mmCIF file of C-alpha atoms in Angstrom:
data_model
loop_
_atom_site.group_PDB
_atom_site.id
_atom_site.type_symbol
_atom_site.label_atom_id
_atom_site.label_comp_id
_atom_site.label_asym_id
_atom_site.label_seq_id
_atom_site.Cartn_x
_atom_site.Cartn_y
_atom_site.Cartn_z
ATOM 1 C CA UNK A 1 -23.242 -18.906 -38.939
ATOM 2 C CA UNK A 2 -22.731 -19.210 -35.610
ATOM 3 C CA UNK A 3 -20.938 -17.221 -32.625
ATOM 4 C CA UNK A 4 -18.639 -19.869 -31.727
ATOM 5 C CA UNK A 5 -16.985 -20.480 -34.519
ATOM 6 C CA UNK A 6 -16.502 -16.917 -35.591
ATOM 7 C CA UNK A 7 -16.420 -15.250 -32.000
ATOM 8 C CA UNK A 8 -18.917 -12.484 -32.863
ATOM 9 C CA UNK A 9 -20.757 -11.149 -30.080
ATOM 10 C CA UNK A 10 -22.998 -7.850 -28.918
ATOM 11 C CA UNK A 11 -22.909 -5.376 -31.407
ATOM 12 C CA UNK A 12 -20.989 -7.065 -34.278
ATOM 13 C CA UNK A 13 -23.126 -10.132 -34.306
ATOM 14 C CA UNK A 14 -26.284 -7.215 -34.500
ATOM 15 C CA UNK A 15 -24.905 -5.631 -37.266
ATOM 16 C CA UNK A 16 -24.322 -9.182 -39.469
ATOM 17 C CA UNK A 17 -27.407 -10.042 -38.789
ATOM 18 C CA UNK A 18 -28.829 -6.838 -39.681
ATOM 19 C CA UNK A 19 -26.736 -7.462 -43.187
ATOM 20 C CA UNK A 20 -28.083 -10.951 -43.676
ATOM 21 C CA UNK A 21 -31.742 -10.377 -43.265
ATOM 22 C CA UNK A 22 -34.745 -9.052 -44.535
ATOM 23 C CA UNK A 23 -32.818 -8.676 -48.553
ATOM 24 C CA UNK A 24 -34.892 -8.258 -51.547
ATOM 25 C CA UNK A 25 -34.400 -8.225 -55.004
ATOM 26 C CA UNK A 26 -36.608 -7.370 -57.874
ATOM 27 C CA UNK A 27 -36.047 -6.929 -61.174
ATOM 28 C CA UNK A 28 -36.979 -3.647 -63.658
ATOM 29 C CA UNK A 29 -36.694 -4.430 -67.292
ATOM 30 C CA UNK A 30 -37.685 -2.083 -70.301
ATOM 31 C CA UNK A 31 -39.717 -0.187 -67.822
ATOM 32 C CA UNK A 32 -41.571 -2.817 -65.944
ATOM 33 C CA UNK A 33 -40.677 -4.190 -62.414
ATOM 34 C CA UNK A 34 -41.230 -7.875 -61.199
ATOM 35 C CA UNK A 35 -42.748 -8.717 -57.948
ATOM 36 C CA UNK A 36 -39.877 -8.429 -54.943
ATOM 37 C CA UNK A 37 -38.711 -11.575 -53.908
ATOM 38 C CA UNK A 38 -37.719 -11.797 -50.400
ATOM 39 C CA UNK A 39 -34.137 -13.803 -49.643
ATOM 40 C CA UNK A 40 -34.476 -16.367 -46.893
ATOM 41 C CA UNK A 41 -30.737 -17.923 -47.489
ATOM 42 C CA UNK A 42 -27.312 -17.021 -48.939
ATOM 43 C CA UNK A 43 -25.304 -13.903 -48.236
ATOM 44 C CA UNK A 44 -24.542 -11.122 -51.483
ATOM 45 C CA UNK A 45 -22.595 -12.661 -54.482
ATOM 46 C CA UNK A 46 -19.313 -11.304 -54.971
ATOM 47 C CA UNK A 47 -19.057 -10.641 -51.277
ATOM 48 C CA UNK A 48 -15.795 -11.730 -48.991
ATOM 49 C CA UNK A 49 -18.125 -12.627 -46.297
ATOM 50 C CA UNK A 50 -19.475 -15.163 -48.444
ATOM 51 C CA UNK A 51 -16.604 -16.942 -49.103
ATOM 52 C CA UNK A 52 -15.857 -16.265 -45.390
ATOM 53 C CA UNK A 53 -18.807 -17.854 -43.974
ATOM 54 C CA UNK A 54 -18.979 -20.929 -47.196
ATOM 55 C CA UNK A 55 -15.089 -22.209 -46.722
ATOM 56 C CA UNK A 56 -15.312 -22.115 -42.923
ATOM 57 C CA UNK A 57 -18.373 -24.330 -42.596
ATOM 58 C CA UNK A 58 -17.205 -26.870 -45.472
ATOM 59 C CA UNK A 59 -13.644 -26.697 -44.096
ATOM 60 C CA UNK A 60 -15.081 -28.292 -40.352
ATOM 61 C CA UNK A 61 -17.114 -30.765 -42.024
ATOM 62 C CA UNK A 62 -14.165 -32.051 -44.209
ATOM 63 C CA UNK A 63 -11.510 -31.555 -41.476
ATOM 64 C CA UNK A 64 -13.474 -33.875 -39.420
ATOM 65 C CA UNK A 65 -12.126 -36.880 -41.922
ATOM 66 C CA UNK A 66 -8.172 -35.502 -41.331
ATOM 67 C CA UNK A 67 -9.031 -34.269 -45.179
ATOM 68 C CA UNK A 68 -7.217 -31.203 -46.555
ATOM 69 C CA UNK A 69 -9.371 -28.933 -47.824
ATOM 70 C CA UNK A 70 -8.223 -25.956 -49.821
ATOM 71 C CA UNK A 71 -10.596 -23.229 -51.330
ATOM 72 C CA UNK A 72 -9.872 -20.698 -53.282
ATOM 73 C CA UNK A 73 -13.090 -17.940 -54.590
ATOM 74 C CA UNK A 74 -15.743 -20.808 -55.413
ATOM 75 C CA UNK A 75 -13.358 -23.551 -56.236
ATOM 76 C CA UNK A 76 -12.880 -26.158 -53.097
ATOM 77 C CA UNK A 77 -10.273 -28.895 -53.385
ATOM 78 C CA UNK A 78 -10.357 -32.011 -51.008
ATOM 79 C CA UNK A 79 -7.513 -34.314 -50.858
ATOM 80 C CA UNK A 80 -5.637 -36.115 -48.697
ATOM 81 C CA UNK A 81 -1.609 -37.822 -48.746
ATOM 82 C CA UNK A 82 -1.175 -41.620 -48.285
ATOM 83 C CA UNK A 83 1.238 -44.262 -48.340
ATOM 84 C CA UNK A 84 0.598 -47.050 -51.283
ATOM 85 C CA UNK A 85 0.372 -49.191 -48.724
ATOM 86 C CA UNK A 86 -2.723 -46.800 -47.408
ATOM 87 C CA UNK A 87 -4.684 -46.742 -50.312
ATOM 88 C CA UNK A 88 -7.810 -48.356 -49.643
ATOM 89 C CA UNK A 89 -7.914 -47.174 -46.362
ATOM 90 C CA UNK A 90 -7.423 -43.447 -47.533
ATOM 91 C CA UNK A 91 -10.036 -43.802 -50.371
ATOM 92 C CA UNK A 92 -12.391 -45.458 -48.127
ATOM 93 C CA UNK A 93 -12.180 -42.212 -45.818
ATOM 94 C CA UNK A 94 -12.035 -39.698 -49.175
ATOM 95 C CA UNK A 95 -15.658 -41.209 -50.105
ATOM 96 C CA UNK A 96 -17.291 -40.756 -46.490
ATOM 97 C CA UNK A 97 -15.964 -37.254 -46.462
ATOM 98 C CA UNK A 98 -17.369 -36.901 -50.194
ATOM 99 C CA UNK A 99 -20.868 -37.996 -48.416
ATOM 100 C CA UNK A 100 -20.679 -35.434 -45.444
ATOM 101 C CA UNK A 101 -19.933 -32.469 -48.018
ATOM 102 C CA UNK A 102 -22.772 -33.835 -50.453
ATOM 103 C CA UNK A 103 -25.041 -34.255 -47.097
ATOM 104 C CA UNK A 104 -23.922 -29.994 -46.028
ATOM 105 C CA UNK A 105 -24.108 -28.851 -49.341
ATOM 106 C CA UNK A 106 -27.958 -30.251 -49.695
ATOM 107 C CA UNK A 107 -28.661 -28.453 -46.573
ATOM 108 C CA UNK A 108 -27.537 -25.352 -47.434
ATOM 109 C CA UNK A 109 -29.298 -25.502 -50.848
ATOM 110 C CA UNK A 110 -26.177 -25.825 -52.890
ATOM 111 C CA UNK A 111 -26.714 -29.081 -54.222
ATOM 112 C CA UNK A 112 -27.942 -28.326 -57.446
ATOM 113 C CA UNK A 113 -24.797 -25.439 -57.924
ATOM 114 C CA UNK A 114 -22.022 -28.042 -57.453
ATOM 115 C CA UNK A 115 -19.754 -30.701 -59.606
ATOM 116 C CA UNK A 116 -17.508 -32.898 -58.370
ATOM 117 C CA UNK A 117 -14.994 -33.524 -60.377
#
């Protein structure tokens, strides 16, 4: 996350921050509790800001390739229109866009979590 691309500053960029770090979990089964494990990456599951942050970093990666991207919860479409004449050209710039989005999602430890269909 960064301020330029979302324009948070001051106080709102405290309060995210606050929100992102220092999280916990632990878990208490049939009355005993595991050790608390402390959350270094990743934002709350099921939260808008997730999606938030996820699509608008993957959408600047892929819109550097003139790729349309279109996400929807965690489903992510990448395509892109072409004359027949264009094909090879257009498939050739498909794959390197494939690499950059197989290069972000290793660094942010979603590698292992994705399929491309």
């Amino acid at each position: 996350m960064t301020e330029l691309q979302f324009g948070l500053r001051g106080i709102v960029l405290a309060w995210l921050r606050s929100y992102l770090s220092g999280r916990t979990f632990r878990v208490v089964y049939n009355g005993c509790t595991s050790f608390v494990v402390y959350i270094v990456c990743s934002v709350p599951q099921g939260s808008v800001l997730g999606s938030l942050l996820f699509t608008a970093d993957l959408a600047a990666v892929v819109q550097k390739h003139n790729v349309t991207v279109h996400a929807f919860a965690d489903d992510t479409q990448m395509y892109l229109h072409c004359s027949r004449d264009d094909t090879t050209s257009s498939a050739d710039r498909l794959e390197r866009c494939i690499a950059d989005v197989g290069q972000w999602m290793s660094a942010n430890r979603l590698i292992d979590k994705t399929e491309l269909l």
